mmCIF file of C-alpha atoms in Angstrom:
data_model
loop_
_atom_site.group_PDB
_atom_site.id
_atom_site.type_symbol
_atom_site.label_atom_id
_atom_site.label_comp_id
_atom_site.label_asym_id
_atom_site.label_seq_id
_atom_site.Cartn_x
_atom_site.Cartn_y
_atom_site.Cartn_z
ATOM 1 C CA UNK L 1 24.098 -96.117 28.230
ATOM 2 C CA UNK L 2 24.577 -99.570 29.709
ATOM 3 C CA UNK L 3 26.079 -99.037 33.063
ATOM 4 C CA UNK L 4 27.907 -102.497 32.271
ATOM 5 C CA UNK L 5 30.048 -100.740 30.114
ATOM 6 C CA UNK L 6 31.281 -98.036 32.880
ATOM 7 C CA UNK L 7 34.240 -99.363 34.885
ATOM 8 C CA UNK L 8 34.302 -98.339 38.558
ATOM 9 C CA UNK L 9 37.205 -95.944 38.673
ATOM 10 C CA UNK L 10 35.500 -93.940 35.327
ATOM 11 C CA UNK L 11 31.767 -94.466 37.481
ATOM 12 C CA UNK L 12 33.255 -92.809 40.076
ATOM 13 C CA UNK L 13 34.616 -89.787 38.527
ATOM 14 C CA UNK L 14 31.125 -89.531 36.900
ATOM 15 C CA UNK L 15 29.567 -89.654 39.656
ATOM 16 C CA UNK L 16 32.121 -86.914 41.204
ATOM 17 C CA UNK L 17 31.809 -84.499 38.347
ATOM 18 C CA UNK L 18 28.072 -84.163 37.721
ATOM 19 C CA UNK L 19 27.628 -86.062 34.812
ATOM 20 C CA UNK L 20 24.148 -86.941 35.934
ATOM 21 C CA UNK L 21 23.389 -83.406 34.872
ATOM 22 C CA UNK L 22 24.906 -83.827 31.506
ATOM 23 C CA UNK L 23 21.971 -84.390 28.623
ATOM 24 C CA UNK L 24 24.278 -87.400 27.339
ATOM 25 C CA UNK L 25 21.737 -89.598 26.091
ATOM 26 C CA UNK L 26 19.704 -87.434 24.540
ATOM 27 C CA UNK L 27 22.787 -85.448 22.841
ATOM 28 C CA UNK L 28 24.151 -88.806 21.662
ATOM 29 C CA UNK L 29 20.790 -89.579 19.890
ATOM 30 C CA UNK L 30 20.503 -86.100 18.336
ATOM 31 C CA UNK L 31 24.010 -86.594 16.741
ATOM 32 C CA UNK L 32 23.028 -90.250 15.570
ATOM 33 C CA UNK L 33 19.830 -88.693 14.150
ATOM 34 C CA UNK L 34 22.228 -85.933 12.475
ATOM 35 C CA UNK L 35 20.680 -83.167 14.268
ATOM 36 C CA UNK L 36 23.882 -82.402 16.155
ATOM 37 C CA UNK L 37 27.217 -81.985 13.934
ATOM 38 C CA UNK L 38 29.285 -78.884 11.895
ATOM 39 C CA UNK L 39 25.978 -78.019 9.634
ATOM 40 C CA UNK L 40 23.587 -77.632 13.032
ATOM 41 C CA UNK L 41 26.259 -75.338 14.521
ATOM 42 C CA UNK L 42 25.901 -72.757 12.131
ATOM 43 C CA UNK L 43 23.745 -69.822 13.296
ATOM 44 C CA UNK L 44 20.338 -69.339 10.888
ATOM 45 C CA UNK L 45 19.138 -65.812 12.171
ATOM 46 C CA UNK L 46 20.254 -62.435 10.184
ATOM 47 C CA UNK L 47 23.694 -61.931 11.072
ATOM 48 C CA UNK L 48 25.537 -58.622 10.797
ATOM 49 C CA UNK L 49 28.485 -56.785 11.868
ATOM 50 C CA UNK L 50 28.148 -55.026 14.860
ATOM 51 C CA UNK L 51 27.093 -52.006 14.971
ATOM 52 C CA UNK L 52 29.298 -48.194 16.112
ATOM 53 C CA UNK L 53 27.638 -48.204 19.180
ATOM 54 C CA UNK L 54 27.997 -51.856 20.265
ATOM 55 C CA UNK L 55 31.566 -51.246 21.026
ATOM 56 C CA UNK L 56 33.216 -48.965 23.541
ATOM 57 C CA UNK L 57 36.922 -48.549 24.149
ATOM 58 C CA UNK L 58 38.782 -48.480 27.301
ATOM 59 C CA UNK L 59 39.957 -45.018 28.042
ATOM 60 C CA UNK L 60 43.168 -44.802 28.127
ATOM 61 C CA UNK L 61 45.852 -44.869 30.705
ATOM 62 C CA UNK L 62 46.446 -41.395 32.138
ATOM 63 C CA UNK L 63 43.034 -40.231 31.187
ATOM 64 C CA UNK L 64 40.212 -38.470 33.667
ATOM 65 C CA UNK L 65 37.833 -41.098 32.700
ATOM 66 C CA UNK L 66 40.111 -44.180 33.443
ATOM 67 C CA UNK L 67 40.859 -42.746 37.008
ATOM 68 C CA UNK L 68 37.426 -42.024 37.716
ATOM 69 C CA UNK L 69 36.498 -45.594 36.168
ATOM 70 C CA UNK L 70 39.154 -46.886 38.437
ATOM 71 C CA UNK L 71 37.887 -45.335 41.643
ATOM 72 C CA UNK L 72 34.485 -46.952 41.030
ATOM 73 C CA UNK L 73 35.744 -50.017 40.725
ATOM 74 C CA UNK L 74 37.623 -49.770 43.717
ATOM 75 C CA UNK L 75 34.844 -48.783 45.906
ATOM 76 C CA UNK L 76 32.850 -51.939 45.056
ATOM 77 C CA UNK L 77 35.875 -53.781 45.886
ATOM 78 C CA UNK L 78 36.307 -52.078 49.351
ATOM 79 C CA UNK L 79 31.887 -52.896 49.678
ATOM 80 C CA UNK L 80 33.195 -56.621 49.212
ATOM 81 C CA UNK L 81 31.081 -56.399 46.065
ATOM 82 C CA UNK L 82 33.754 -58.072 43.645
ATOM 83 C CA UNK L 83 35.300 -61.642 42.997
ATOM 84 C CA UNK L 84 37.808 -63.022 40.495
ATOM 85 C CA UNK L 85 37.387 -66.428 38.567
ATOM 86 C CA UNK L 86 39.685 -67.923 36.757
ATOM 87 C CA UNK L 87 39.500 -70.824 34.420
ATOM 88 C CA UNK L 88 42.344 -73.316 35.480
ATOM 89 C CA UNK L 89 40.744 -76.761 34.012
ATOM 90 C CA UNK L 90 43.052 -77.006 31.268
ATOM 91 C CA UNK L 91 45.933 -79.425 30.840
ATOM 92 C CA UNK L 92 49.235 -78.590 28.948
ATOM 93 C CA UNK L 93 49.676 -80.895 25.876
ATOM 94 C CA UNK L 94 52.004 -78.851 24.729
ATOM 95 C CA UNK L 95 54.056 -78.288 27.998
ATOM 96 C CA UNK L 96 54.273 -82.215 28.450
ATOM 97 C CA UNK L 97 50.546 -82.700 29.858
ATOM 98 C CA UNK L 98 50.798 -81.219 32.817
ATOM 99 C CA UNK L 99 47.999 -79.227 34.709
ATOM 100 C CA UNK L 100 48.277 -75.762 32.398
ATOM 101 C CA UNK L 101 47.956 -73.903 36.140
ATOM 102 C CA UNK L 102 50.870 -75.207 37.420
ATOM 103 C CA UNK L 103 53.216 -74.190 34.646
ATOM 104 C CA UNK L 104 56.382 -72.344 35.640
ATOM 105 C CA UNK L 105 56.391 -69.085 33.508
ATOM 106 C CA UNK L 106 58.472 -66.599 35.622
ATOM 107 C CA UNK L 107 61.098 -66.644 38.248
ATOM 108 C CA UNK L 108 59.919 -70.580 39.307
ATOM 109 C CA UNK L 109 56.331 -68.824 39.357
ATOM 110 C CA UNK L 110 53.471 -70.673 37.845
ATOM 111 C CA UNK L 111 50.461 -69.235 35.935
ATOM 112 C CA UNK L 112 48.309 -69.203 38.581
ATOM 113 C CA UNK L 113 50.192 -68.471 41.062
ATOM 114 C CA UNK L 114 50.930 -65.210 38.992
ATOM 115 C CA UNK L 115 47.277 -64.549 38.665
ATOM 116 C CA UNK L 116 46.811 -64.494 42.301
ATOM 117 C CA UNK L 117 49.856 -62.604 43.037
ATOM 118 C CA UNK L 118 47.903 -59.840 40.749
ATOM 119 C CA UNK L 119 44.423 -60.120 42.658
ATOM 120 C CA UNK L 120 46.881 -59.725 46.042
ATOM 121 C CA UNK L 121 48.137 -56.316 44.727
ATOM 122 C CA UNK L 122 44.977 -54.830 43.489
ATOM 123 C CA UNK L 123 43.206 -55.996 47.035
ATOM 124 C CA UNK L 124 46.099 -54.161 48.855
ATOM 125 C CA UNK L 125 46.228 -51.301 47.285
ATOM 126 C CA UNK L 126 42.074 -50.849 47.212
ATOM 127 C CA UNK L 127 42.209 -51.999 50.913
ATOM 128 C CA UNK L 128 39.542 -54.692 50.081
ATOM 129 C CA UNK L 129 38.949 -58.569 50.204
ATOM 130 C CA UNK L 130 38.382 -59.884 47.153
ATOM 131 C CA UNK L 131 37.636 -63.889 46.860
ATOM 132 C CA UNK L 132 39.103 -66.124 44.274
ATOM 133 C CA UNK L 133 36.860 -68.937 42.662
ATOM 134 C CA UNK L 134 39.052 -71.350 40.702
ATOM 135 C CA UNK L 135 37.327 -73.584 38.161
ATOM 136 C CA UNK L 136 38.851 -76.875 38.045
ATOM 137 C CA UNK L 137 38.344 -79.833 36.015
ATOM 138 C CA UNK L 138 38.073 -83.659 36.759
ATOM 139 C CA UNK L 139 41.722 -83.605 35.296
ATOM 140 C CA UNK L 140 43.231 -80.742 37.596
ATOM 141 C CA UNK L 141 40.863 -80.335 40.240
ATOM 142 C CA UNK L 142 43.138 -82.299 42.805
ATOM 143 C CA UNK L 143 46.236 -80.707 41.742
ATOM 144 C CA UNK L 144 44.440 -77.136 41.661
ATOM 145 C CA UNK L 145 43.021 -77.806 45.162
ATOM 146 C CA UNK L 146 46.650 -78.511 46.379
ATOM 147 C CA UNK L 147 48.213 -75.600 44.747
ATOM 148 C CA UNK L 148 45.514 -73.172 46.256
ATOM 149 C CA UNK L 149 45.195 -74.043 49.849
ATOM 150 C CA UNK L 150 48.457 -72.375 50.693
ATOM 151 C CA UNK L 151 47.885 -69.485 48.788
ATOM 152 C CA UNK L 152 44.393 -68.879 50.535
ATOM 153 C CA UNK L 153 44.400 -65.793 52.756
ATOM 154 C CA UNK L 154 41.959 -63.761 54.577
ATOM 155 C CA UNK L 155 42.742 -60.901 52.153
ATOM 156 C CA UNK L 156 42.480 -63.020 49.129
ATOM 157 C CA UNK L 157 40.478 -66.561 50.004
ATOM 158 C CA UNK L 158 40.520 -69.019 47.544
ATOM 159 C CA UNK L 159 37.783 -71.630 46.732
ATOM 160 C CA UNK L 160 37.825 -74.211 43.790
ATOM 161 C CA UNK L 161 35.160 -75.609 42.165
ATOM 162 C CA UNK L 162 34.715 -77.820 39.332
ATOM 163 C CA UNK L 163 33.461 -78.079 35.638
ATOM 164 C CA UNK L 164 31.226 -81.359 34.792
ATOM 165 C CA UNK L 165 32.635 -84.354 32.913
ATOM 166 C CA UNK L 166 31.323 -86.281 30.022
ATOM 167 C CA UNK L 167 32.574 -89.366 27.813
ATOM 168 C CA UNK L 168 33.675 -89.036 24.073
ATOM 169 C CA UNK L 169 31.670 -91.312 21.793
ATOM 170 C CA UNK L 170 32.605 -92.919 18.560
ATOM 171 C CA UNK L 171 30.940 -91.521 15.269
ATOM 172 C CA UNK L 172 28.489 -94.787 15.578
ATOM 173 C CA UNK L 173 27.542 -93.589 18.814
ATOM 174 C CA UNK L 174 29.307 -96.195 21.251
ATOM 175 C CA UNK L 175 31.129 -95.346 23.810
ATOM 176 C CA UNK L 176 34.588 -94.031 22.900
ATOM 177 C CA UNK L 177 37.568 -96.140 23.871
ATOM 178 C CA UNK L 178 41.658 -95.158 23.647
ATOM 179 C CA UNK L 179 44.241 -97.325 22.541
ATOM 180 C CA UNK L 180 44.264 -99.279 26.074
ATOM 181 C CA UNK L 181 40.646 -100.071 25.819
ATOM 182 C CA UNK L 182 39.877 -97.282 28.516
ATOM 183 C CA UNK L 183 37.063 -94.673 28.208
ATOM 184 C CA UNK L 184 37.794 -91.206 27.229
ATOM 185 C CA UNK L 185 36.497 -88.950 29.989
ATOM 186 C CA UNK L 186 36.366 -84.900 29.232
ATOM 187 C CA UNK L 187 35.357 -82.043 30.331
ATOM 188 C CA UNK L 188 31.984 -80.266 28.442
ATOM 189 C CA UNK L 189 33.659 -76.615 27.776
ATOM 190 C CA UNK L 190 33.573 -73.395 29.926
ATOM 191 C CA UNK L 191 30.085 -73.203 29.430
ATOM 192 C CA UNK L 192 29.881 -74.921 32.489
ATOM 193 C CA UNK L 193 30.884 -71.636 34.215
ATOM 194 C CA UNK L 194 27.300 -71.129 35.654
ATOM 195 C CA UNK L 195 26.361 -74.251 36.160
ATOM 196 C CA UNK L 196 29.439 -75.163 38.167
ATOM 197 C CA UNK L 197 29.229 -71.701 40.043
ATOM 198 C CA UNK L 198 25.860 -72.482 41.237
ATOM 199 C CA UNK L 199 26.121 -76.170 41.613
ATOM 200 C CA UNK L 200 29.105 -75.807 43.926
ATOM 201 C CA UNK L 201 26.921 -73.480 45.691
ATOM 202 C CA UNK L 202 29.966 -70.561 45.503
ATOM 203 C CA UNK L 203 27.773 -68.097 43.897
ATOM 204 C CA UNK L 204 25.125 -68.295 46.558
ATOM 205 C CA UNK L 205 27.344 -67.855 49.347
ATOM 206 C CA UNK L 206 29.063 -64.938 47.158
ATOM 207 C CA UNK L 207 25.640 -63.283 46.617
ATOM 208 C CA UNK L 208 24.640 -63.869 50.610
ATOM 209 C CA UNK L 209 27.961 -61.880 51.658
ATOM 210 C CA UNK L 210 27.178 -58.896 49.385
ATOM 211 C CA UNK L 211 28.892 -59.893 46.278
ATOM 212 C CA UNK L 212 27.908 -58.377 42.801
ATOM 213 C CA UNK L 213 30.305 -58.654 40.100
ATOM 214 C CA UNK L 214 32.473 -61.819 39.000
ATOM 215 C CA UNK L 215 35.483 -61.088 36.685
ATOM 216 C CA UNK L 216 36.573 -63.912 34.753
ATOM 217 C CA UNK L 217 39.649 -64.828 33.027
ATOM 218 C CA UNK L 218 41.794 -67.899 31.570
ATOM 219 C CA UNK L 219 44.731 -68.902 33.790
ATOM 220 C CA UNK L 220 47.074 -68.617 30.874
ATOM 221 C CA UNK L 221 46.358 -64.880 29.851
ATOM 222 C CA UNK L 222 48.547 -63.270 32.386
ATOM 223 C CA UNK L 223 47.604 -59.792 31.304
ATOM 224 C CA UNK L 224 43.908 -60.076 31.907
ATOM 225 C CA UNK L 225 44.656 -58.718 35.269
ATOM 226 C CA UNK L 226 42.049 -57.545 37.473
ATOM 227 C CA UNK L 227 41.883 -54.300 36.764
ATOM 228 C CA UNK L 228 39.359 -51.866 38.767
ATOM 229 C CA UNK L 229 38.743 -49.534 35.633
ATOM 230 C CA UNK L 230 37.570 -52.662 33.844
ATOM 231 C CA UNK L 231 34.959 -53.034 36.946
ATOM 232 C CA UNK L 232 34.121 -49.576 36.738
ATOM 233 C CA UNK L 233 33.418 -49.581 33.063
ATOM 234 C CA UNK L 234 30.878 -52.891 33.619
ATOM 235 C CA UNK L 235 29.197 -50.635 36.206
ATOM 236 C CA UNK L 236 28.831 -47.742 34.142
ATOM 237 C CA UNK L 237 27.752 -49.484 31.462
ATOM 238 C CA UNK L 238 25.144 -51.161 33.543
ATOM 239 C CA UNK L 239 24.811 -54.378 31.282
ATOM 240 C CA UNK L 240 24.628 -57.842 33.179
ATOM 241 C CA UNK L 241 27.930 -58.896 31.123
ATOM 242 C CA UNK L 242 30.858 -56.730 29.884
ATOM 243 C CA UNK L 243 32.881 -58.969 26.933
ATOM 244 C CA UNK L 244 36.320 -57.655 26.564
ATOM 245 C CA UNK L 245 37.264 -57.368 22.658
ATOM 246 C CA UNK L 246 40.754 -57.291 21.733
ATOM 247 C CA UNK L 247 42.095 -56.053 17.968
ATOM 248 C CA UNK L 248 42.466 -58.896 15.345
ATOM 249 C CA UNK L 249 45.791 -60.110 14.013
ATOM 250 C CA UNK L 250 46.579 -62.042 10.970
ATOM 251 C CA UNK L 251 45.626 -65.740 11.797
ATOM 252 C CA UNK L 252 43.427 -64.868 14.915
ATOM 253 C CA UNK L 253 40.682 -67.415 14.673
ATOM 254 C CA UNK L 254 37.855 -67.147 17.565
ATOM 255 C CA UNK L 255 34.508 -65.661 18.514
ATOM 256 C CA UNK L 256 33.505 -62.182 17.759
ATOM 257 C CA UNK L 257 30.910 -59.909 18.251
ATOM 258 C CA UNK L 258 28.016 -59.671 15.854
ATOM 259 C CA UNK L 259 24.245 -58.697 15.683
ATOM 260 C CA UNK L 260 21.999 -61.899 15.442
ATOM 261 C CA UNK L 261 18.497 -60.576 14.387
ATOM 262 C CA UNK L 262 19.252 -57.276 15.732
ATOM 263 C CA UNK L 263 20.710 -58.434 19.226
ATOM 264 C CA UNK L 264 24.496 -58.110 19.781
ATOM 265 C CA UNK L 265 26.364 -61.074 21.025
ATOM 266 C CA UNK L 266 29.391 -63.060 20.831
ATOM 267 C CA UNK L 267 29.367 -65.604 17.661
ATOM 268 C CA UNK L 268 31.823 -68.558 17.507
ATOM 269 C CA UNK L 269 33.992 -68.645 14.320
ATOM 270 C CA UNK L 270 32.347 -71.728 13.588
ATOM 271 C CA UNK L 271 28.908 -70.815 13.814
ATOM 272 C CA UNK L 272 28.822 -67.744 11.367
ATOM 273 C CA UNK L 273 27.098 -68.608 7.958
ATOM 274 C CA UNK L 274 29.352 -69.965 5.418
ATOM 275 C CA UNK L 275 29.210 -66.735 3.486
ATOM 276 C CA UNK L 276 29.838 -64.005 5.825
ATOM 277 C CA UNK L 277 33.342 -62.545 5.944
ATOM 278 C CA UNK L 278 34.518 -62.721 9.360
ATOM 279 C CA UNK L 279 36.955 -60.387 8.683
ATOM 280 C CA UNK L 280 34.614 -57.162 8.397
ATOM 281 C CA UNK L 281 34.498 -57.704 12.140
ATOM 282 C CA UNK L 282 37.974 -56.210 13.294
ATOM 283 C CA UNK L 283 37.545 -57.656 16.861
ATOM 284 C CA UNK L 284 37.480 -60.797 18.569
ATOM 285 C CA UNK L 285 36.819 -62.084 22.086
ATOM 286 C CA UNK L 286 39.486 -62.376 24.764
ATOM 287 C CA UNK L 287 37.166 -64.593 27.228
ATOM 288 C CA UNK L 288 37.400 -62.287 29.721
ATOM 289 C CA UNK L 289 34.358 -61.356 30.962
ATOM 290 C CA UNK L 290 32.629 -59.107 33.563
ATOM 291 C CA UNK L 291 29.552 -60.547 35.073
ATOM 292 C CA UNK L 292 26.756 -59.596 36.899
ATOM 293 C CA UNK L 293 26.227 -62.159 39.539
ATOM 294 C CA UNK L 294 22.321 -62.057 40.316
ATOM 295 C CA UNK L 295 21.832 -62.091 36.109
ATOM 296 C CA UNK L 296 23.899 -65.446 35.978
ATOM 297 C CA UNK L 297 22.289 -66.831 38.965
ATOM 298 C CA UNK L 298 19.834 -68.579 37.083
ATOM 299 C CA UNK L 299 19.220 -71.662 34.251
ATOM 300 C CA UNK L 300 20.448 -70.965 30.717
ATOM 301 C CA UNK L 301 19.633 -73.174 27.777
ATOM 302 C CA UNK L 302 23.323 -72.974 26.112
ATOM 303 C CA UNK L 303 23.588 -74.758 22.830
ATOM 304 C CA UNK L 304 25.593 -77.872 22.979
ATOM 305 C CA UNK L 305 27.972 -78.545 20.408
ATOM 306 C CA UNK L 306 29.211 -81.672 18.807
ATOM 307 C CA UNK L 307 32.974 -81.128 18.502
ATOM 308 C CA UNK L 308 35.225 -83.576 16.452
ATOM 309 C CA UNK L 309 38.235 -84.550 17.660
ATOM 310 C CA UNK L 310 41.175 -87.192 17.026
ATOM 311 C CA UNK L 311 42.149 -89.388 20.125
ATOM 312 C CA UNK L 312 44.907 -91.757 19.603
ATOM 313 C CA UNK L 313 44.482 -91.081 15.889
ATOM 314 C CA UNK L 314 41.071 -92.220 15.755
ATOM 315 C CA UNK L 315 37.855 -89.837 15.614
ATOM 316 C CA UNK L 316 36.181 -89.184 18.492
ATOM 317 C CA UNK L 317 33.018 -86.868 19.428
ATOM 318 C CA UNK L 318 32.794 -84.708 22.376
ATOM 319 C CA UNK L 319 30.149 -82.666 23.430
ATOM 320 C CA UNK L 320 30.452 -78.930 24.879
ATOM 321 C CA UNK L 321 28.840 -75.818 25.237
ATOM 322 C CA UNK L 322 30.543 -72.157 25.581
ATOM 323 C CA UNK L 323 30.652 -69.237 27.965
ATOM 324 C CA UNK L 324 30.134 -66.889 25.544
ATOM 325 C CA UNK L 325 26.764 -68.030 24.471
ATOM 326 C CA UNK L 326 25.454 -65.978 27.554
ATOM 327 C CA UNK L 327 25.522 -62.974 25.585
ATOM 328 C CA UNK L 328 22.654 -63.885 23.684
ATOM 329 C CA UNK L 329 20.732 -64.199 27.132
ATOM 330 C CA UNK L 330 21.890 -61.239 28.824
ATOM 331 C CA UNK L 331 22.375 -57.532 28.394
ATOM 332 C CA UNK L 332 25.838 -57.173 27.166
ATOM 333 C CA UNK L 333 28.334 -54.563 26.688
ATOM 334 C CA UNK L 334 31.541 -55.122 24.859
ATOM 335 C CA UNK L 335 34.896 -53.486 25.457
ATOM 336 C CA UNK L 336 37.694 -52.948 23.263
ATOM 337 C CA UNK L 337 41.059 -53.561 25.086
ATOM 338 C CA UNK L 338 44.557 -52.900 24.016
ATOM 339 C CA UNK L 339 47.087 -55.920 23.003
ATOM 340 C CA UNK L 340 50.220 -54.712 23.478
ATOM 341 C CA UNK L 341 52.340 -52.130 25.253
ATOM 342 C CA UNK L 342 51.138 -51.429 28.884
ATOM 343 C CA UNK L 343 47.612 -51.477 28.702
ATOM 344 C CA UNK L 344 47.536 -55.248 27.100
ATOM 345 C CA UNK L 345 44.745 -57.199 28.370
ATOM 346 C CA UNK L 346 45.092 -59.921 25.823
ATOM 347 C CA UNK L 347 48.518 -62.010 25.515
ATOM 348 C CA UNK L 348 47.408 -65.794 26.028
ATOM 349 C CA UNK L 349 50.395 -68.520 26.548
ATOM 350 C CA UNK L 350 49.259 -71.744 24.481
ATOM 351 C CA UNK L 351 52.744 -73.192 23.608
ATOM 352 C CA UNK L 352 56.152 -72.659 24.728
ATOM 353 C CA UNK L 353 57.255 -70.583 21.851
ATOM 354 C CA UNK L 354 54.525 -68.011 22.938
ATOM 355 C CA UNK L 355 55.815 -68.134 26.381
ATOM 356 C CA UNK L 356 59.422 -66.899 24.766
ATOM 357 C CA UNK L 357 57.805 -64.418 22.670
ATOM 358 C CA UNK L 358 55.042 -62.907 25.123
ATOM 359 C CA UNK L 359 57.259 -62.942 28.460
ATOM 360 C CA UNK L 360 59.026 -59.722 28.025
ATOM 361 C CA UNK L 361 56.096 -57.862 27.401
ATOM 362 C CA UNK L 362 54.217 -59.855 30.057
ATOM 363 C CA UNK L 363 56.667 -58.729 32.339
ATOM 364 C CA UNK L 364 56.807 -55.174 31.879
ATOM 365 C CA UNK L 365 52.564 -54.775 31.908
ATOM 366 C CA UNK L 366 52.661 -56.203 35.185
ATOM 367 C CA UNK L 367 55.166 -54.267 36.630
ATOM 368 C CA UNK L 368 53.784 -51.290 35.335
ATOM 369 C CA UNK L 369 50.642 -52.650 37.242
ATOM 370 C CA UNK L 370 52.236 -53.427 40.344
ATOM 371 C CA UNK L 371 51.406 -57.021 39.953
ATOM 372 C CA UNK L 372 55.418 -57.882 39.751
#
């Protein structure tokens, strides 16, 4: 890439958000040689539905086992072993192009404020100190830091770390420019998680204080709360990663647990072989994970995907990596959770219509958990 093609403001952004750690030129050349693209995204191994023992159900509310898991999770919290990670790098294009975390959802409170209220309530009940780590992006970083600073407390301290940054390219490999002629930076996906935690020093500091477990969720999935029972289940499994799976409903698309050459892992929808019937798998990935801090303190050779986009009506390509692929490297457990009712854990809000539809059930669930 010719540095003369990069204006000063974009160069500053690239330097600040770790562009040097993205193998941009290598990926571009692979794309031009036809080594990256939709055909190459598909898994070539033997792909089969998960086996019966691969998916464990979260015990129901009120059961003895649920209470035991809750106590185990709270004990870990009291020992200072648990933190929450909230993915807050997205822009809400369907809410007027603002920072998604800042969108007001309920009684004047934003997604981020409601997520943090839940962590505070859990910390109070457990009498624990639970840090929160917010993963921002170049597009949201300043806003997230401004929002987080007054919300940080001694019991729930907040730190922000950022995803990386890359540049979109045109199909011919040239740097993509929008209608105004400006370059088009983008965040390379939530697969940046472990890399960003390590680059920022957040993971090292958490482990140095005795931290063992990180619970990751999307900022717009308000019922993916910091449930001590989920932490307890993760510890009971003894896995390096526990991924929450929700029942599929008509129209759902997303990654799902499958066996690839005998190993259970999350396979993104676009990676399944074309002749594989994804409806054979009754659940899909909610993008809520519990992660062992020591296990993720390593370099992972995550796959880079060339993703086709339309920007200002023109074709563009961006390179992304996905956090779910960690399950192909780490011993992973898959936990089936509810989608509706008081124990629901997957009600993401992607559009204003989603907000109107889901708000009553979200309010009921959060009130039942003492998070409102």
